Short mmCIF file of C-alpha atoms in Angstrom, two decimals:
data_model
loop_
_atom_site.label_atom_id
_atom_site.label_comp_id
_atom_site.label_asym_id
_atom_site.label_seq_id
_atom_site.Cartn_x
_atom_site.Cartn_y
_atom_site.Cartn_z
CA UNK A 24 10.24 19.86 8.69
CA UNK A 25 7.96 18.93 6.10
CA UNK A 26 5.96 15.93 5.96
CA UNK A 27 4.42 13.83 3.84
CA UNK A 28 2.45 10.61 4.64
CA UNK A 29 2.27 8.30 1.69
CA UNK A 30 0.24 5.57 3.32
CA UNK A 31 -3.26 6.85 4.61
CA UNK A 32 -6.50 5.11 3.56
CA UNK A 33 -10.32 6.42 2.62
CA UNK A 34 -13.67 5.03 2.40
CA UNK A 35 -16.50 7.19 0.87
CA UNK A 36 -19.20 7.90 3.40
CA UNK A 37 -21.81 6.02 1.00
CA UNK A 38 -21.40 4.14 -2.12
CA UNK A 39 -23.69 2.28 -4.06
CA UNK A 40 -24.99 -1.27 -2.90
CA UNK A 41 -22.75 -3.61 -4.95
CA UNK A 42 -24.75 -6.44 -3.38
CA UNK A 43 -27.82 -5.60 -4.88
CA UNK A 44 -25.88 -4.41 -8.09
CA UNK A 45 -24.37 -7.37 -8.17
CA UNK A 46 -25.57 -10.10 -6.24
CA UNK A 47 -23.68 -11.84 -3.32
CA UNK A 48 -23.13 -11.69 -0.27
CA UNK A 49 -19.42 -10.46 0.80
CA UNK A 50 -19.45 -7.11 -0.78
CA UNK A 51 -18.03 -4.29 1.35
CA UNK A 52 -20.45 -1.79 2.68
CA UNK A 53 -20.87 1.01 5.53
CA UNK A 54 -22.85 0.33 8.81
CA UNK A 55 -23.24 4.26 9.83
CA UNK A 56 -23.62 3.53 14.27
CA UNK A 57 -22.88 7.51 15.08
CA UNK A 58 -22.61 10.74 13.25
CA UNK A 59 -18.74 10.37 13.31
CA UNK A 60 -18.54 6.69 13.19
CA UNK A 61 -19.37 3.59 11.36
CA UNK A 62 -18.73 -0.31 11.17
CA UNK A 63 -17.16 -1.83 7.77
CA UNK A 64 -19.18 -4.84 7.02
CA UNK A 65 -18.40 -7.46 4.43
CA UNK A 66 -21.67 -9.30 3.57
CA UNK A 67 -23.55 -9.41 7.02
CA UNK A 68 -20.27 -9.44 8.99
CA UNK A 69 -18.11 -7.08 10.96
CA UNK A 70 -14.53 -6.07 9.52
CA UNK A 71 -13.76 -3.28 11.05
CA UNK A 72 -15.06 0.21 12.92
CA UNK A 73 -13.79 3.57 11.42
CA UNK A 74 -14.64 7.04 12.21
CA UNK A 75 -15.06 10.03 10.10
CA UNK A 76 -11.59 10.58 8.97
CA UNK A 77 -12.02 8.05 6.48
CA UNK A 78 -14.94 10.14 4.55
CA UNK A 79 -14.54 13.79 5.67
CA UNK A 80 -11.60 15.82 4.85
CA UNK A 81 -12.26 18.59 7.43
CA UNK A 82 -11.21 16.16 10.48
CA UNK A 83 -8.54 14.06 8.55
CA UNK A 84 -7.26 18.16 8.17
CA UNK A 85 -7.57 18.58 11.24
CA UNK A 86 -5.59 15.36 12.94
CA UNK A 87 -2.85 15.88 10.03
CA UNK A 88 -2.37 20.24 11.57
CA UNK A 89 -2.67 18.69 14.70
CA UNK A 90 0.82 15.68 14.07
CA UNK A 91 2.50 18.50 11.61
CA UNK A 92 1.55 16.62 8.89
CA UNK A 93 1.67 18.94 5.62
CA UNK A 94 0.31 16.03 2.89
CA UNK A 95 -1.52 12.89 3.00
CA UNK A 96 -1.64 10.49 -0.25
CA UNK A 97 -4.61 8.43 0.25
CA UNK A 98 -5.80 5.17 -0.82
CA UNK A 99 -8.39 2.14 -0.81
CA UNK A 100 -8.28 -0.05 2.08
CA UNK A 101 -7.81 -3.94 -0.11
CA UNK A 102 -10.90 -4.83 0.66
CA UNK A 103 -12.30 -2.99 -2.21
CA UNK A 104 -10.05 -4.37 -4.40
CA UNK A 105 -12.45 -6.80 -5.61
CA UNK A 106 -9.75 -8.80 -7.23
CA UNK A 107 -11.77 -12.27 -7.10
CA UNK A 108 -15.11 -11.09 -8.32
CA UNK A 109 -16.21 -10.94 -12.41
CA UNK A 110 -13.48 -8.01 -14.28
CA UNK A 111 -16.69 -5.70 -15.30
CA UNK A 112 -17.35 -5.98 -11.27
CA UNK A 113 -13.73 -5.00 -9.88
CA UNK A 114 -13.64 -2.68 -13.12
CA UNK A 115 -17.11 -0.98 -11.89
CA UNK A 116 -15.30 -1.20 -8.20
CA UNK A 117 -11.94 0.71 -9.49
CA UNK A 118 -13.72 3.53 -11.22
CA UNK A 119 -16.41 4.28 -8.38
CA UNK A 120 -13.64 4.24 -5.35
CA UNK A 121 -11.05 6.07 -7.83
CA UNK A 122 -13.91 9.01 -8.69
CA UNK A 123 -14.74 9.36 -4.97
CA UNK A 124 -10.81 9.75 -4.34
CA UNK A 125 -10.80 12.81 -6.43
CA UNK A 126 -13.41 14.33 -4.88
CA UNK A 127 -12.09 13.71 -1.33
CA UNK A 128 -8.89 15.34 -2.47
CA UNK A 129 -10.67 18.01 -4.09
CA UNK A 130 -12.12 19.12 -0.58
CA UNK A 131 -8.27 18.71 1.03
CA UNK A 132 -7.57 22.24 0.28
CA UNK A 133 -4.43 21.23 -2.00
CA UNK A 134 -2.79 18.81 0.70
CA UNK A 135 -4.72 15.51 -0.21
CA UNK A 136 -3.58 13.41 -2.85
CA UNK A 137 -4.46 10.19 -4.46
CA UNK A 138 -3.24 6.22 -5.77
CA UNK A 139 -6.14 4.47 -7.90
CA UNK A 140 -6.91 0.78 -7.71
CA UNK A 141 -7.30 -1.40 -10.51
CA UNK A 142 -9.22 -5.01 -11.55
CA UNK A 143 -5.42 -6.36 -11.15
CA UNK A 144 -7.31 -9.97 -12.04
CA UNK A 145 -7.29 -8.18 -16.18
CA UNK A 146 -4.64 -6.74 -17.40
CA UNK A 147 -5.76 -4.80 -20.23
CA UNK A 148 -8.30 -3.60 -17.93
CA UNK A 149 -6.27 -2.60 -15.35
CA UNK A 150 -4.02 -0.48 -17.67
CA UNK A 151 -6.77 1.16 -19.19
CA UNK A 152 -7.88 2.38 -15.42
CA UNK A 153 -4.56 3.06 -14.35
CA UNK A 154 -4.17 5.25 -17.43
CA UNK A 155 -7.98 6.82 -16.65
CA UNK A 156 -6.93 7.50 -12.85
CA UNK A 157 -3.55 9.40 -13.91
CA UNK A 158 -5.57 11.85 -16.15
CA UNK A 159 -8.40 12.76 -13.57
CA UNK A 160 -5.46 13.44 -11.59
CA UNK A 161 -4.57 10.31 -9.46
CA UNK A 162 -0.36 10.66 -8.13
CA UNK A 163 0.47 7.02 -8.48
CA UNK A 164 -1.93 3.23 -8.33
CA UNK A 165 -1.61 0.87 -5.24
CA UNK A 166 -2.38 -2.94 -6.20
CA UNK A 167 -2.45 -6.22 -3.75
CA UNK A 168 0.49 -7.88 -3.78
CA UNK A 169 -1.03 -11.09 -5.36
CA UNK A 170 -4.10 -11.67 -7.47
CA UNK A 171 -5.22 -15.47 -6.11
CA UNK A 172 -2.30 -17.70 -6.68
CA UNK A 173 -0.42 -14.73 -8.75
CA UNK A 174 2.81 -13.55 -7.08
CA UNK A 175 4.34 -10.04 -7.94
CA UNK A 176 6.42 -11.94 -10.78
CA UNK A 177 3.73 -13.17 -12.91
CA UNK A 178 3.79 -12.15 -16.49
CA UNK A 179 0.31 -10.31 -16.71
CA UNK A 180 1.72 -8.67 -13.36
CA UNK A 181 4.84 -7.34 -14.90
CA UNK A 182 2.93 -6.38 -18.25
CA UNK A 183 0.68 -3.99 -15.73
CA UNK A 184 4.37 -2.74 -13.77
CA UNK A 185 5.56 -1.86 -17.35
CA UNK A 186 2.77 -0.04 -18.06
CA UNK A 187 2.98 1.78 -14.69
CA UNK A 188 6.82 2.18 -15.99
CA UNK A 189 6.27 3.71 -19.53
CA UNK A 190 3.46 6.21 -18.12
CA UNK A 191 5.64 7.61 -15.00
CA UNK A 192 3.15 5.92 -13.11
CA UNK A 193 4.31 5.32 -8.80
CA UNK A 194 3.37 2.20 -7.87
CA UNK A 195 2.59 1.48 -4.12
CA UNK A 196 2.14 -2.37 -3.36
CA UNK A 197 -0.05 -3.22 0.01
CA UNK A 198 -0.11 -7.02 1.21
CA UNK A 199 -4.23 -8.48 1.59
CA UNK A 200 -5.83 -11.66 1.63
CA UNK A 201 -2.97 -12.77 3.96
CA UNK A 202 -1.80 -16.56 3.98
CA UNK A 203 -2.78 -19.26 6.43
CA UNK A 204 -5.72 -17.42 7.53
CA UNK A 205 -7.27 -19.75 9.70
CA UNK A 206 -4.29 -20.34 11.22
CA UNK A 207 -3.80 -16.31 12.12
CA UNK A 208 -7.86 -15.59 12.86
CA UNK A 209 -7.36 -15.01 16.13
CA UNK A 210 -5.70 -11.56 18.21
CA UNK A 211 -5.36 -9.57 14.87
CA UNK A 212 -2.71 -12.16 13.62
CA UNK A 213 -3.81 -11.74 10.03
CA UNK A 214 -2.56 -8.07 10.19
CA UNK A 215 0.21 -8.32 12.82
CA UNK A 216 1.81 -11.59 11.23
CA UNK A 217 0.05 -12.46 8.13
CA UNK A 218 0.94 -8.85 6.39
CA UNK A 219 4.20 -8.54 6.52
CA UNK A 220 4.85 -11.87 5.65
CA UNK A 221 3.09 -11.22 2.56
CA UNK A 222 4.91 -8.44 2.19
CA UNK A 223 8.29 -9.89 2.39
CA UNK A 224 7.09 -12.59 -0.23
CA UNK A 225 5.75 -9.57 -2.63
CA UNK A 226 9.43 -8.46 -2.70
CA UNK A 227 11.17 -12.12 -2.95
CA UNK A 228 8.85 -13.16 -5.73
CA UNK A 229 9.88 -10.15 -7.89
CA UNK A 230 13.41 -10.36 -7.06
CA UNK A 231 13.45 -14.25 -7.45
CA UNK A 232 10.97 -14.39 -10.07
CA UNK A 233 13.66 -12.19 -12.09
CA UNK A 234 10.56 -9.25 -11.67
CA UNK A 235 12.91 -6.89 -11.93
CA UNK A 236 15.21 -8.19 -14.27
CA UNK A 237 12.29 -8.17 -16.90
CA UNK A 238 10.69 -4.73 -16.12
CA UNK A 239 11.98 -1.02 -16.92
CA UNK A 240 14.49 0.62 -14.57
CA UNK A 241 12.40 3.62 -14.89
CA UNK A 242 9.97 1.68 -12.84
CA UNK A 243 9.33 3.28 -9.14
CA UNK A 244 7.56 0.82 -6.90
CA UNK A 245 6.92 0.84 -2.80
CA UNK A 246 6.42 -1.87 -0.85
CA UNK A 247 4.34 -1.13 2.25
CA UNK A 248 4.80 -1.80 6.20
CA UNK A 249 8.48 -1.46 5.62
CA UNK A 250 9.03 -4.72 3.79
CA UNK A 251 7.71 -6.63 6.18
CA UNK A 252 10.28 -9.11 7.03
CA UNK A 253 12.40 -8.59 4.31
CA UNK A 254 15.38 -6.47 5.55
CA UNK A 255 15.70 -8.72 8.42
CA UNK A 256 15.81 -12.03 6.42
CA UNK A 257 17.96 -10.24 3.33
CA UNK A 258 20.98 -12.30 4.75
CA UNK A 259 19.10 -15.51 4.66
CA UNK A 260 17.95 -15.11 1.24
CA UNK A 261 21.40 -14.15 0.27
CA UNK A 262 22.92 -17.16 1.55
CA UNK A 263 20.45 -19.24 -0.24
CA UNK A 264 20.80 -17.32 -3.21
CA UNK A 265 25.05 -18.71 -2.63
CA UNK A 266 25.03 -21.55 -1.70
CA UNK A 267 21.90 -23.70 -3.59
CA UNK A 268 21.18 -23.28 -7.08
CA UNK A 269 17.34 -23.82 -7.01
CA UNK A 270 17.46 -20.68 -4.40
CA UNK A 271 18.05 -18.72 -6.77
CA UNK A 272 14.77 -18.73 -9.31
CA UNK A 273 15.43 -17.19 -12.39
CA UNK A 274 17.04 -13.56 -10.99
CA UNK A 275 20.59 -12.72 -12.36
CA UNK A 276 21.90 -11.02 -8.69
CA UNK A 277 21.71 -12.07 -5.67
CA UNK A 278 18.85 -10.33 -3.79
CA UNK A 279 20.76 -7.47 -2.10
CA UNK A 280 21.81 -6.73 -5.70
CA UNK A 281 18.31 -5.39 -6.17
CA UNK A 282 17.93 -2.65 -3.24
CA UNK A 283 18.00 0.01 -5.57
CA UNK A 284 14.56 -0.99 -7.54
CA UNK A 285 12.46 -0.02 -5.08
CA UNK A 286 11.08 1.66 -1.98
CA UNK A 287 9.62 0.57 1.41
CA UNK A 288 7.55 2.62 3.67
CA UNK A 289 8.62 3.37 7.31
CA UNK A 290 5.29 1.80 9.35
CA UNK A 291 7.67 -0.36 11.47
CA UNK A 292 6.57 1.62 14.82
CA UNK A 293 10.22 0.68 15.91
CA UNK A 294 13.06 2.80 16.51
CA UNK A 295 15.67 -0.45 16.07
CA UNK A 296 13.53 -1.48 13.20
CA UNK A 297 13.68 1.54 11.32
CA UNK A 298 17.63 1.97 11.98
CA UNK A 299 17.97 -1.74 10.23
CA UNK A 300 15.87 -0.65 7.21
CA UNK A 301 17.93 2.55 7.04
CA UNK A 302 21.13 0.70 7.24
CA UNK A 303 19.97 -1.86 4.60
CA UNK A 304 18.30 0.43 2.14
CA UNK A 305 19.59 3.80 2.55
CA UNK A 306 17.67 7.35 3.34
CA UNK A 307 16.99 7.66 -0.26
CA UNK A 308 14.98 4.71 -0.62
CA UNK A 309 12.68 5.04 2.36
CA UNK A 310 9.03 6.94 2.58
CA UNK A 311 6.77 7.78 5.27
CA UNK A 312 4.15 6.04 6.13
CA UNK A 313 1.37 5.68 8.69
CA UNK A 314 -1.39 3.59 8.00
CA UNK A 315 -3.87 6.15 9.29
CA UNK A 316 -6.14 6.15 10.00
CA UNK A 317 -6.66 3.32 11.61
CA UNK A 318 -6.08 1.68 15.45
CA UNK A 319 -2.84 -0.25 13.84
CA UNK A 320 -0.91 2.94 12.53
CA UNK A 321 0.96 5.04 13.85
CA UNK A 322 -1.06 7.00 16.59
CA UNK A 323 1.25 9.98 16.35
CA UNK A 324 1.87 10.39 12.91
CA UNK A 325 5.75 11.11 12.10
CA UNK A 326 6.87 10.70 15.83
CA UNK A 327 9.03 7.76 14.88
CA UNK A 328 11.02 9.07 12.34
CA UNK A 329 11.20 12.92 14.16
CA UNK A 330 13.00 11.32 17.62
CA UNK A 331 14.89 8.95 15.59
CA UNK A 332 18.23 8.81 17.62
CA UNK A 333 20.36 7.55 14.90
CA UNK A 334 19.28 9.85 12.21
CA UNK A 335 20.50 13.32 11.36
CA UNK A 336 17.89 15.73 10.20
CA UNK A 337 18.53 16.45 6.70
CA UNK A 338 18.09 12.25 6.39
CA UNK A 339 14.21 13.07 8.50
CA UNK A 340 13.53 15.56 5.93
CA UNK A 341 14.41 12.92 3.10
CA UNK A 342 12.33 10.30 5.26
CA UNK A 343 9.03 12.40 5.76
CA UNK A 344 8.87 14.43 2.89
CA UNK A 345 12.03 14.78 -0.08
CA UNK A 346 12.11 11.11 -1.15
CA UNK A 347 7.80 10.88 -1.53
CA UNK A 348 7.87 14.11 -3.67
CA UNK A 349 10.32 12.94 -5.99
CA UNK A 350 8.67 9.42 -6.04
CA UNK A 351 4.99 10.42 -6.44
CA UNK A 352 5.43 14.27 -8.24
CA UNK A 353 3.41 16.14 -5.51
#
């Protein structure tokens, strides 16, 4: 079967030092410990460690021949999003990360591909970059799923999704800066609770928020980490949606009306999990995903979806590989 892993991250083994660029003290940078490893630091603190696979192509190649994995879409880990600094900052962010993209990919002998990132926090400037990604080659843009207090349905948000729409641009949307985070700082909390709730409320607010009632059809967005908690909770919101008026914001449908605007991801790591988001959303509507490659993704990338016991395999073959071509033209 072929497969295709839409959600993958990079860093660039050295970028310039935004802190003395730009003064501060929580920029992201690279703490290189080994030859093969390093420690993300924001400011003078630990984030996270990573290993080569983030900067060199040769052993992402090799751990993607190694899991049958034919193509990897990469993208920046949120962290660089740099949506709460100065635009010309985040702007000066976007095109730096997006240019070392490209020439990741171009050493991923035709099987790596790349999303851009934009200063989300300007909209004029974010379309611009978008635009600037898609013609140095770029296969779609992933953005946070908020920009401060912004939810998915704000109107500069769904001026930059109609942009996205009228260029045939794939947009992937990946939860950061999670809520209540001093209440999840402990045990990984912020990434094992905190991001798919923000996920689910991504999806709510453009539902709810009549998103999708204001922007293109032609649209094709992804939410990441299968939704979060959405496809469990779709009843819930449904009833609400019923059954109290101020439920249901300013969409026209009911939220299960809406399935067909969008994509998830499959990084549920969950055989009954993944049969529930099949059941709710449908085998066209799904892409594979693995968060690689880091310690919270899938460790053996496209396992879940290949020993799937409830799924035939021409629906795998739409899972790990049709439905992402179509999506992201690759």
């Amino acid at each position: 079967m072929r497969v295709v892993d839409i959600h993958s991250h990079f860093f660039p083994k050295t970028w310039d030092d935004l802190q003395a660029k730009f003064g501060g003290n929580d920029w992201p940078w690279l703490r290189h410990t080994e030859d093969n490893k390093a420690m993300l630091m924001k400011g003078d603190k630990e984030f996270r460690p990573i290993y080569s696979a983030c900067w060199e192509p040769a052993v992402r190649l090799e751990e993607m021949d190694r899991d049958g994995v034919d193509k990897q879409i990469i993208s920046a880990t949120p962290i660089l999003f740099a949506y709460e600094k100065p635009v010309d900052q985040a702007l000066y962010c976007a095109q730096i990360f997006n240019d070392a993209a490209m020439e990741i990919c171009s050493r991923g002998n035709n099987r790596l591909f790349a999303m851009s990132q934009v200063p989300l926090q300007d909209i004029d400037a974010a379309c611009k970059e978008v635009s600037r990604a898609k013609g140095i080659g770029h296969c779609g843009v992933q953005i946070g799923n908020h920009v401060g207090l912004k939810n998915m349905d704000d109107e500069g948000v769904i001026t930059f999704l109609q942009h996205c729409a009228n260029e045939d641009i794939s947009v992937f949307v990946h939860p950061w800066d999670m809520m209540a985070s001093e209440r999840t700082k402990d045990y990984m909390m912020g990434w094992t609770v905190g991001m798919p709730a923000e996920t689910q409320l991504s999806i709510v607010s453009m539902i709810l928020g009549g998103g999708f009632d204001r922007v293109s059809d032609k649209l094709k967005i992804c939410f990441a980490h299968g939704g979060g908690s959405f496809a469990f909770l779709l009843g819930r919101l449904d009833n609400a949606w019923h059954h109290r008026d101020i439920a249901r914001g300013k969409s026209q449908l009911p939220p299960s009306h809406y399935l067909d605007r969008f994509f998830l991801d499959t990084a549920v790591f969950d055989h009954d999990s993944l049969e529930l988001l099949v059941k709710k959303m449908g085998t066209d509507r799904l892409m594979f995903g693995t968060d690689y490659p880091f310690p919270l993704g899938e460790q053996q990338m496209g396992q879940l979806i290949k020993t799937a016991p409830s799924l035939v395999d021409e629906d795998k073959q739409k899972l790990l590989a049709n439905n992402a071509e179509q999506f992201f033209q690759i």
